[in-house]
């Protein structure tokens, strides 16, 4: 099956620094990737939709200047949390939609990245 | 707004028994539904999906039922095992390739 990886799996940073999280589709091309945030004991909340070669579409309430998304290739999307603060601490999960199978809506999820901001 | 919700936040089941996890959705235009399993500290794992032109779909030990009349979705797990312990989410396709996730149900399998 389709595999999505994320790097790093865990990151701890100081308040005010920026953190970059990578999401890769390992064995398929993804025209669309999604970034989610999940707080403890809560559901996944979609942050943004990332399309290869174009600007990301952010959900209401998500600051685009704080959460920078780049989808430079069909297998890589990055999320940069800029000037991170403790309230940004969360579990960030990406998913990818496989290219070419437009009739297929299945998203494949990455293993997540645990961000802790001190 | 549109939402997908679950009736029970926690479900405890004896090992070997069948589990039923329920989900209610509100968007009658949704045409694709997915169940995911999430273990602690990991990303969601696809379990089974169903399209709105079906009312039942079976996988290995799992069955998803869709009742469009009452906008209800359920996941049945047969012969529940300790490894089934996790949080289960239903997700709804809103038609723009974006998934709307339910609040989740924690399944606890009792030995």
Coordinates of N, CA and C in Angstrom, one line a residue:
Chain A
X1 N 0.8 -1.2 0.0 CA 0.0 0.0 0.0 C 0.8 1.3 0.0
X2 N 0.2 2.4 -0.2 CA 0.9 3.7 -0.3 C 1.4 4.0 1.1
X3 N 2.7 4.5 1.1 CA 3.3 4.9 2.4 C 3.7 6.3 2.4
X4 N 3.4 7.0 3.5 CA 3.7 8.4 3.7 C 4.6 8.5 4.9
X5 N 5.7 9.2 4.8 CA 6.6 9.3 5.9 C 6.7 10.8 6.4
X6 N 7.0 11.0 7.6 CA 7.2 12.3 8.2 C 8.6 12.4 8.9
X7 N 9.2 13.6 8.8 CA 10.4 13.8 9.5 C 10.5 15.2 10.0
X8 N 10.9 15.4 11.3 CA 11.2 14.4 12.3 C 10.0 13.8 12.9
X9 N 10.1 12.7 13.7 CA 9.0 12.1 14.4 C 8.7 12.9 15.7
X10 N 9.8 13.4 16.2 CA 9.6 14.2 17.5 C 10.6 15.4 17.4
X11 N 10.1 16.5 17.9 CA 11.0 17.7 17.9 C 10.7 18.5 19.1
X12 N 11.7 19.0 19.8 CA 11.6 19.9 20.9 C 12.4 21.1 20.6
X13 N 11.7 22.3 20.7 CA 12.4 23.5 20.4 C 12.1 24.6 21.4
X14 N 12.9 25.6 21.4 CA 12.7 26.8 22.3 C 11.7 27.7 21.7
X15 N 11.0 28.4 22.5 CA 10.0 29.4 22.0 C 10.7 30.4 21.2
X16 N 10.1 30.8 20.1 CA 10.6 31.8 19.2 C 11.4 31.2 18.0
X17 N 11.7 30.0 18.0 CA 12.4 29.4 16.9 C 11.4 28.8 15.9
X18 N 11.9 28.5 14.7 CA 11.1 27.9 13.7 C 11.4 26.4 13.5
X19 N 10.4 25.7 13.1 CA 10.6 24.2 13.0 C 10.0 23.8 11.7
X20 N 10.8 23.0 10.9 CA 10.3 22.5 9.6 C 10.0 21.0 9.8
X21 N 8.8 20.6 9.3 CA 8.4 19.2 9.2 C 8.2 18.8 7.8
X22 N 8.8 17.6 7.5 CA 8.7 17.1 6.1 C 7.7 16.0 6.0
X23 N 7.0 16.0 4.9 CA 6.0 14.9 4.6 C 6.3 14.4 3.2
X24 N 6.6 13.1 3.1 CA 7.0 12.5 1.8 C 6.1 11.3 1.5
X25 N 5.7 11.2 0.2 CA 5.0 10.1 -0.2 C 6.1 9.2 -0.8
X26 N 6.2 8.0 -0.3 CA 7.4 7.2 -0.7 C 7.3 6.3 -1.9
X27 N 6.1 5.9 -2.3 CA 5.9 5.0 -3.4 C 4.8 5.5 -4.4
X28 N 4.5 6.7 -4.3 CA 3.5 7.3 -5.2 C 3.6 8.8 -5.3
X29 N 3.0 9.3 -6.3 CA 3.1 10.8 -6.5 C 1.8 11.4 -5.9
X30 N 1.9 12.4 -5.2 CA 0.8 13.1 -4.5 C 0.6 14.5 -5.0
X31 N -0.4 14.7 -5.8 CA -0.7 16.1 -6.2 C -1.2 16.9 -5.1
X32 N -1.9 16.3 -4.1 CA -2.4 17.0 -3.0 C -2.0 16.4 -1.7
X33 N -1.5 17.2 -0.8 CA -1.2 16.8 0.6 C -2.0 17.6 1.6
X34 N -2.2 17.1 2.7 CA -3.0 17.8 3.7 C -2.2 17.8 5.0
X35 N -2.3 18.9 5.7 CA -1.7 19.0 7.0 C -2.8 19.1 8.1
X36 N -2.6 18.3 9.1 CA -3.6 18.3 10.2 C -2.8 18.6 11.5
X37 N -3.6 19.0 12.5 CA -3.1 19.2 13.8 C -4.0 18.5 14.8
X38 N -3.4 17.8 15.8 CA -4.2 17.1 16.7 C -3.7 17.3 18.1
X39 N -4.6 17.9 18.9 CA -4.2 18.1 20.3 C -4.6 16.8 21.1
X40 N -4.0 16.7 22.3 CA -4.3 15.4 23.1 C -5.8 15.2 23.3
X41 N -6.1 13.9 23.0 CA -7.5 13.4 23.2 C -8.5 14.2 22.3
X42 N -8.0 14.7 21.3 CA -8.9 15.4 20.4 C -8.8 14.8 18.9
X43 N -9.7 15.2 18.1 CA -9.7 14.7 16.7 C -8.7 15.5 15.9
X44 N -8.6 15.0 14.6 CA -7.7 15.7 13.7 C -8.4 17.0 13.1
X45 N -7.7 18.1 13.1 CA -8.2 19.3 12.6 C -7.4 19.7 11.4
X46 N -8.1 19.8 10.2 CA -7.4 20.1 9.0 C -6.9 21.6 9.1
X47 N -5.6 21.8 8.8 CA -5.0 23.1 8.8 C -5.0 23.7 7.4
X48 N -4.5 22.9 6.4 CA -4.3 23.4 5.1 C -4.3 22.3 4.1
X49 N -4.6 22.6 2.9 CA -4.5 21.7 1.7 C -3.3 22.2 0.8
X50 N -2.4 21.3 0.5 CA -1.2 21.7 -0.2 C -1.2 21.0 -1.6
X51 N -1.2 21.9 -2.6 CA -1.2 21.4 -4.0 C 0.1 21.6 -4.6
X52 N 0.7 20.6 -5.3 CA 2.0 20.7 -5.9 C 2.0 21.9 -6.9
X53 N 3.0 22.8 -6.7 CA 3.2 23.9 -7.6 C 2.4 25.1 -7.4
X54 N 1.5 25.0 -6.4 CA 0.7 26.2 -6.1 C 0.6 26.5 -4.6
X55 N 0.0 27.6 -4.3 CA -0.1 28.1 -2.9 C -1.1 27.2 -2.2
X56 N -0.8 27.0 -0.9 CA -1.6 26.2 -0.1 C -2.9 26.9 0.3
X57 N -3.9 26.1 0.5 CA -5.2 26.7 0.9 C -5.4 26.4 2.4
X58 N -5.5 27.5 3.2 CA -5.6 27.4 4.6 C -7.0 27.3 5.1
X59 N -7.3 26.6 6.2 CA -8.6 26.6 6.8 C -8.8 27.8 7.6
X60 N -10.0 28.1 7.8 CA -10.4 29.3 8.6 C -9.7 29.3 10.0
X61 N -9.1 30.3 10.4 CA -8.5 30.4 11.7 C -7.0 30.0 11.7
X62 N -6.5 29.5 10.6 CA -5.1 29.0 10.6 C -4.3 30.1 9.9
X63 N -3.3 30.6 10.6 CA -2.5 31.7 10.1 C -1.5 31.2 9.1
X64 N -1.6 31.7 7.9 CA -0.7 31.3 6.8 C 0.7 31.8 7.0
X65 N 0.9 32.9 7.6 CA 2.2 33.4 7.8 C 3.0 32.7 9.0
X66 N 2.2 32.0 9.8 CA 2.8 31.3 10.9 C 3.1 29.8 10.5
X67 N 2.2 29.3 9.7 CA 2.4 27.9 9.3 C 2.6 27.9 7.7
X68 N 3.9 28.0 7.4 CA 4.3 28.0 6.0 C 4.3 26.7 5.4
X69 N 3.7 26.5 4.3 CA 3.6 25.2 3.6 C 4.2 25.4 2.2
X70 N 5.0 24.4 1.9 CA 5.7 24.4 0.6 C 5.5 23.0 0.0
X71 N 5.0 22.9 -1.2 CA 4.8 21.6 -1.9 C 5.5 21.7 -3.2
X72 N 6.8 21.5 -3.1 CA 7.7 21.8 -4.3 C 7.7 20.6 -5.3
X73 N 7.4 19.4 -4.8 CA 7.4 18.3 -5.7 C 6.2 17.4 -5.5
X74 N 6.1 16.4 -6.3 CA 5.0 15.5 -6.2 C 5.1 14.5 -5.0
X75 N 6.3 14.5 -4.4 CA 6.5 13.6 -3.3 C 6.9 14.3 -2.0
X76 N 6.9 15.6 -1.9 CA 7.3 16.3 -0.7 C 6.5 17.6 -0.5
X77 N 6.1 17.6 0.8 CA 5.5 18.9 1.2 C 6.1 19.2 2.6
X78 N 6.3 20.5 2.9 CA 6.9 20.8 4.2 C 6.0 21.8 4.9
X79 N 6.0 21.7 6.2 CA 5.3 22.6 7.0 C 6.3 23.3 8.0
X80 N 6.4 24.6 7.9 CA 7.3 25.3 8.8 C 6.5 26.1 9.8
X81 N 6.7 25.8 11.1 CA 6.0 26.5 12.2 C 7.0 27.6 12.5
X82 N 6.6 28.8 12.2 CA 7.5 30.0 12.4 C 7.3 30.6 13.8
X83 N 8.4 31.0 14.4 CA 8.3 31.6 15.8 C 7.4 30.8 16.7
X84 N 7.7 29.6 16.9 CA 6.9 28.7 17.6 C 6.7 29.1 19.1
X85 N 5.6 28.9 19.6 CA 5.3 29.2 21.0 C 4.7 27.9 21.7
X86 N 4.7 27.9 23.0 CA 4.2 26.7 23.7 C 2.8 26.2 23.2
X87 N 2.0 27.2 22.9 CA 0.6 26.8 22.4 C 0.6 26.1 21.1
X88 N 1.7 26.1 20.4 CA 1.9 25.4 19.1 C 2.2 24.0 19.3
X89 N 2.5 23.6 20.5 CA 2.9 22.2 20.8 C 1.7 21.3 20.5
X90 N 1.9 20.4 19.7 CA 0.8 19.5 19.2 C 1.4 18.4 18.4
X91 N 0.5 17.5 17.9 CA 0.8 16.4 17.0 C 0.4 16.8 15.6
X92 N 1.4 16.9 14.7 CA 1.1 17.4 13.4 C 1.2 16.2 12.4
X93 N 0.1 16.0 11.7 CA 0.0 14.8 10.8 C -0.3 15.3 9.4
X94 N 0.4 14.7 8.4 CA 0.2 15.0 7.0 C -0.5 13.8 6.4
X95 N -1.2 14.0 5.3 CA -1.7 12.9 4.5 C -1.5 13.3 3.0
X96 N -1.6 12.3 2.2 CA -1.4 12.5 0.8 C -2.4 11.8 0.0
X97 N -2.8 12.4 -1.1 CA -3.8 11.9 -2.0 C -3.0 11.4 -3.3
X98 N -3.2 10.2 -3.7 CA -2.4 9.7 -4.8 C -2.8 10.3 -6.1
X99 N -1.8 10.7 -6.9 CA -2.0 11.3 -8.2 C -2.4 10.2 -9.2
X100 N -3.3 10.6 -10.1 CA -3.7 9.7 -11.2 C -4.9 8.9 -10.9
X101 N -5.2 8.8 -9.6 CA -6.4 8.0 -9.3 C -7.4 9.1 -8.8
X102 N -7.9 9.9 -9.8 CA -8.8 11.0 -9.4 C -10.1 10.5 -8.9
X103 N -10.4 9.3 -9.2 CA -11.7 8.8 -8.7 C -11.6 8.2 -7.3
X104 N -10.4 8.1 -6.8 CA -10.1 7.6 -5.5 C -9.9 8.7 -4.5
X105 N -10.7 8.6 -3.4 CA -10.6 9.7 -2.5 C -9.7 9.4 -1.3
X106 N -9.2 8.2 -1.2 CA -8.4 7.8 0.0 C -7.2 8.6 0.2
X107 N -7.0 9.0 1.4 CA -5.8 9.7 1.8 C -5.0 8.8 2.7
X108 N -3.7 8.8 2.5 CA -2.8 8.0 3.2 C -2.1 8.9 4.2
X109 N -2.1 8.5 5.5 CA -1.6 9.4 6.5 C -0.1 9.0 6.9
X110 N 0.6 10.0 7.3 CA 1.9 9.8 7.8 C 1.8 9.5 9.3
X111 N 3.0 9.1 9.9 CA 3.0 8.7 11.3 C 2.9 9.8 12.3
X112 N 3.0 11.1 11.8 CA 2.8 12.2 12.7 C 4.2 12.7 13.2
X113 N 4.2 14.0 13.6 CA 5.3 14.6 14.3 C 4.9 15.3 15.5
X114 N 5.5 14.9 16.6 CA 5.2 15.5 17.9 C 6.1 16.7 18.1
X115 N 5.5 17.9 18.2 CA 6.2 19.1 18.4 C 6.0 19.6 19.8
X116 N 7.1 19.8 20.5 CA 7.0 20.4 21.9 C 7.8 21.7 21.9
X117 N 7.1 22.8 22.3 CA 7.8 24.1 22.3 C 8.0 24.5 23.8
X118 N 9.2 24.7 24.2 CA 9.5 25.0 25.6 C 9.3 26.5 25.9
Chain B
X1 N -22.5 24.4 11.5 CA -21.8 23.9 10.3 C -21.9 22.4 10.2
X2 N -21.3 21.9 9.1 CA -21.3 20.4 8.9 C -20.4 19.8 9.9
X3 N -20.8 18.6 10.4 CA -20.0 17.9 11.4 C -20.2 16.4 11.3
X4 N -19.2 15.8 11.8 CA -19.3 14.3 12.0 C -19.1 14.0 13.5
X5 N -20.0 13.4 14.1 CA -19.8 13.1 15.5 C -20.0 11.7 15.9
X6 N -19.6 11.3 17.1 CA -19.7 10.0 17.6 C -20.6 10.0 18.8
X7 N -21.3 8.8 19.1 CA -22.2 8.8 20.2 C -21.4 8.5 21.5
X8 N -20.4 7.6 21.4 CA -19.7 7.2 22.6 C -18.3 7.5 22.6
X9 N -17.8 8.2 23.6 CA -16.3 8.5 23.6 C -15.5 7.3 24.0
X10 N -15.9 6.4 24.8 CA -15.2 5.3 25.2 C -16.0 4.0 25.2
X11 N -15.5 3.0 24.6 CA -16.2 1.7 24.5 C -15.3 0.6 25.1
X12 N -15.7 -0.1 26.1 CA -15.0 -1.2 26.7 C -15.6 -2.5 26.3
X13 N -14.8 -3.4 25.7 CA -15.3 -4.7 25.2 C -14.5 -5.8 25.7
X14 N -15.1 -6.9 26.0 CA -14.4 -8.1 26.5 C -13.7 -8.7 25.3
X15 N -12.5 -9.2 25.5 CA -11.8 -9.9 24.4 C -12.6 -11.0 23.8
X16 N -12.7 -11.1 22.5 CA -13.4 -12.1 21.9 C -14.8 -11.7 21.5
X17 N -15.3 -10.7 22.1 CA -16.7 -10.2 21.8 C -16.6 -9.3 20.6
X18 N -17.8 -9.0 20.0 CA -17.8 -8.1 18.9 C -17.9 -6.6 19.4
X19 N -17.3 -5.7 18.6 CA -17.4 -4.3 19.0 C -18.2 -3.6 17.9
X20 N -19.0 -2.6 18.4 CA -19.7 -1.7 17.4 C -19.4 -0.3 17.8
X21 N -18.8 0.4 16.9 CA -18.5 1.8 17.1 C -19.4 2.6 16.1
X22 N -20.1 3.6 16.7 CA -21.0 4.4 15.9 C -20.6 5.8 15.5
X23 N -21.1 6.3 14.5 CA -20.8 7.7 14.0 C -22.0 8.3 13.4
X24 N -22.3 9.5 13.7 CA -23.4 10.3 13.0 C -22.8 11.4 12.2
X25 N -23.3 11.6 11.0 CA -22.8 12.7 10.2 C -24.0 13.5 9.8
X26 N -23.7 14.8 9.4 CA -24.8 15.7 9.2 C -24.9 16.2 7.7
X27 N -23.8 15.9 6.9 CA -23.8 16.4 5.6 C -24.4 15.4 4.6
X28 N -25.6 15.6 4.2 CA -26.3 14.6 3.4 C -25.7 14.5 2.0
X29 N -24.9 15.4 1.7 CA -24.2 15.4 0.3 C -22.9 14.6 0.4
X30 N -22.5 14.2 1.5 CA -21.2 13.4 1.6 C -21.4 12.0 0.9
X31 N -20.4 11.6 0.2 CA -20.6 10.4 -0.6 C -19.5 9.4 -0.4
X32 N -18.6 9.7 0.6 CA -17.6 8.7 0.9 C -17.2 8.8 2.4
X33 N -17.1 7.7 3.0 CA -16.9 7.6 4.4 C -15.7 6.6 4.7
X34 N -14.9 7.0 5.7 CA -13.8 6.1 6.0 C -13.7 6.0 7.5
X35 N -13.2 4.8 7.9 CA -12.9 4.5 9.3 C -11.4 4.4 9.4
X36 N -10.8 5.1 10.4 CA -9.4 5.0 10.7 C -9.2 4.6 12.2
X37 N -8.1 3.9 12.4 CA -7.7 3.5 13.7 C -6.4 4.2 14.0
X38 N -6.4 4.8 15.2 CA -5.2 5.5 15.6 C -4.7 5.0 17.0
X39 N -3.5 4.5 17.0 CA -2.8 4.1 18.2 C -2.1 5.3 18.8
X40 N -1.8 5.2 20.0 CA -1.2 6.3 20.8 C 0.1 6.7 20.1
X41 N 0.3 8.0 19.8 CA 1.5 8.5 19.2 C 1.7 8.2 17.8
X42 N 0.7 7.6 17.1 CA 0.9 7.3 15.7 C -0.1 8.0 14.8
X43 N 0.1 8.0 13.5 CA -0.9 8.5 12.6 C -2.0 7.6 12.4
X44 N -3.1 8.1 11.8 CA -4.3 7.3 11.5 C -4.0 6.2 10.5
X45 N -4.6 5.0 10.8 CA -4.4 3.9 9.9 C -5.7 3.5 9.3
X46 N -5.7 3.5 7.9 CA -7.0 3.2 7.2 C -7.5 1.8 7.6
X47 N -8.8 1.7 7.8 CA -9.4 0.4 8.2 C -10.3 -0.1 7.0
X48 N -11.3 0.8 6.7 CA -12.2 0.4 5.7 C -13.0 1.6 5.3
X49 N -13.4 1.6 4.0 CA -14.2 2.7 3.5 C -15.5 2.3 2.9
X50 N -16.4 3.2 2.6 CA -17.6 2.9 2.0 C -18.1 4.1 1.2
X51 N -18.7 3.8 0.1 CA -19.3 4.9 -0.7 C -20.8 4.9 -0.5
X52 N -21.4 6.1 -0.8 CA -22.8 6.3 -0.5 C -23.7 5.4 -1.3
X53 N -23.2 4.8 -2.3 CA -24.1 3.9 -3.1 C -24.1 2.5 -2.6
X54 N -23.5 2.3 -1.4 CA -23.5 1.0 -0.7 C -24.1 1.2 0.7
X55 N -24.5 0.1 1.3 CA -25.0 0.2 2.7 C -24.2 -0.7 3.6
X56 N -23.3 -1.5 3.0 CA -22.6 -2.4 3.8 C -21.3 -2.8 3.0
X57 N -20.2 -2.9 3.8 CA -19.0 -3.4 3.1 C -18.2 -4.2 4.2
X58 N -17.6 -5.3 3.8 CA -16.9 -6.1 4.7 C -15.5 -6.2 4.4
X59 N -14.7 -6.3 5.5 CA -13.2 -6.5 5.3 C -12.9 -7.7 6.2
X60 N -11.6 -7.7 6.5 CA -11.2 -8.8 7.4 C -11.5 -8.5 8.8
X61 N -12.4 -9.2 9.4 CA -12.9 -8.9 10.8 C -13.7 -7.6 11.0
X62 N -13.8 -6.8 10.0 CA -14.5 -5.5 10.1 C -15.6 -5.4 9.1
X63 N -16.6 -4.7 9.5 CA -17.7 -4.4 8.6 C -18.2 -3.0 8.8
X64 N -18.4 -2.3 7.8 CA -18.9 -0.9 7.9 C -20.3 -0.9 7.4
X65 N -21.2 -0.3 8.1 CA -22.6 -0.2 7.7 C -23.0 1.3 7.5
X66 N -23.7 1.6 6.5 CA -24.1 3.0 6.2 C -25.6 3.1 6.1
X67 N -26.1 3.9 6.9 CA -27.6 4.2 6.8 C -27.8 5.6 6.5
X68 N -28.0 5.9 5.2 CA -28.1 7.2 4.7 C -29.4 7.9 5.2
X69 N -30.4 7.1 5.5 CA -31.7 7.7 5.9 C -31.6 8.4 7.2
X70 N -30.8 7.9 8.1 CA -30.6 8.5 9.4 C -29.2 9.1 9.5
X71 N -28.4 9.1 8.5 CA -27.1 9.6 8.4 C -26.2 9.0 9.5
X72 N -26.1 7.7 9.5 CA -25.4 7.0 10.5 C -24.5 6.0 9.9
X73 N -23.3 5.9 10.5 CA -22.2 5.0 10.1 C -21.8 4.2 11.3
X74 N -21.5 2.9 11.1 CA -21.0 2.1 12.2 C -19.8 1.2 11.7
X75 N -19.0 0.9 12.6 CA -17.9 0.0 12.4 C -18.0 -1.2 13.3
X76 N -18.1 -2.4 12.8 CA -18.2 -3.6 13.6 C -16.9 -4.4 13.5
X77 N -16.4 -4.7 14.6 CA -15.2 -5.5 14.7 C -15.5 -6.8 15.3
X78 N -15.3 -7.9 14.6 CA -15.6 -9.2 15.1 C -14.5 -9.8 15.9
X79 N -14.8 -10.5 17.0 CA -13.8 -11.2 17.8 C -12.7 -10.2 18.2
X80 N -13.1 -9.2 18.9 CA -12.2 -8.1 19.3 C -10.9 -8.7 20.0
X81 N -9.8 -8.2 19.6 CA -8.5 -8.6 20.2 C -7.8 -7.5 20.9
X82 N -6.9 -7.8 21.8 CA -6.2 -6.7 22.5 C -5.6 -5.7 21.6
X83 N -5.1 -6.2 20.4 CA -4.5 -5.3 19.4 C -5.4 -4.3 18.8
X84 N -6.7 -4.5 19.0 CA -7.7 -3.6 18.5 C -7.9 -2.3 19.3
X85 N -7.3 -2.4 20.5 CA -7.4 -1.2 21.4 C -6.7 0.0 20.8
X86 N -7.5 1.0 20.6 CA -7.1 2.3 19.9 C -8.2 3.3 19.9
X87 N -8.0 4.4 19.3 CA -9.0 5.4 19.1 C -9.5 5.2 17.6
X88 N -10.8 5.2 17.4 CA -11.3 5.0 16.1 C -12.0 6.3 15.7
X89 N -11.7 6.7 14.5 CA -12.3 7.9 13.9 C -13.1 7.6 12.6
X90 N -14.2 8.2 12.5 CA -14.9 8.1 11.2 C -14.5 9.4 10.5
X91 N -14.5 9.4 9.2 CA -14.2 10.6 8.4 C -15.2 10.7 7.3
X92 N -15.5 11.9 6.9 CA -16.5 12.1 5.9 C -15.9 12.9 4.8
X93 N -16.1 12.5 3.6 CA -15.6 13.3 2.5 C -16.6 14.4 2.1
X94 N -16.1 15.6 2.2 CA -17.1 16.7 2.0 C -17.2 17.1 0.5
X95 N -16.5 16.3 -0.3 CA -16.7 16.5 -1.8 C -15.6 17.4 -2.4
X96 N -14.7 17.9 -1.5 CA -13.6 18.7 -2.1 C -12.3 18.0 -1.7
X97 N -12.3 16.7 -1.5 CA -11.1 15.9 -1.1 C -10.7 16.2 0.3
X98 N -11.4 17.0 1.0 CA -11.1 17.3 2.4 C -11.9 16.4 3.3
X99 N -11.3 15.8 4.3 CA -11.9 14.9 5.2 C -12.4 15.7 6.4
X100 N -13.6 15.4 6.9 CA -14.0 16.0 8.2 C -14.0 14.8 9.1
X101 N -13.3 14.9 10.2 CA -13.1 13.8 11.2 C -14.1 14.0 12.3
X102 N -14.6 12.8 12.8 CA -15.4 12.8 14.0 C -14.5 13.0 15.2
X103 N -15.2 13.0 16.4 CA -14.4 13.3 17.6 C -13.6 12.1 18.1
X104 N -13.9 10.9 17.6 CA -13.2 9.7 18.0 C -13.8 8.9 19.1
X105 N -13.7 7.6 19.1 CA -14.1 6.7 20.2 C -12.9 5.8 20.6
X106 N -12.7 5.8 21.9 CA -11.6 5.0 22.4 C -12.1 3.6 22.7
X107 N -11.5 2.6 22.0 CA -11.9 1.2 22.3 C -10.9 0.6 23.2
X108 N -11.5 0.0 24.3 CA -10.6 -0.7 25.3 C -11.0 -2.1 25.3
X109 N -10.1 -3.0 25.1 CA -10.4 -4.4 25.0 C -9.9 -5.0 26.4
X110 N -10.9 -5.6 27.1 CA -10.6 -6.2 28.4 C -10.2 -7.6 28.3
X111 N -9.2 -8.0 29.0 CA -8.7 -9.4 28.9 C -9.6 -10.3 29.7

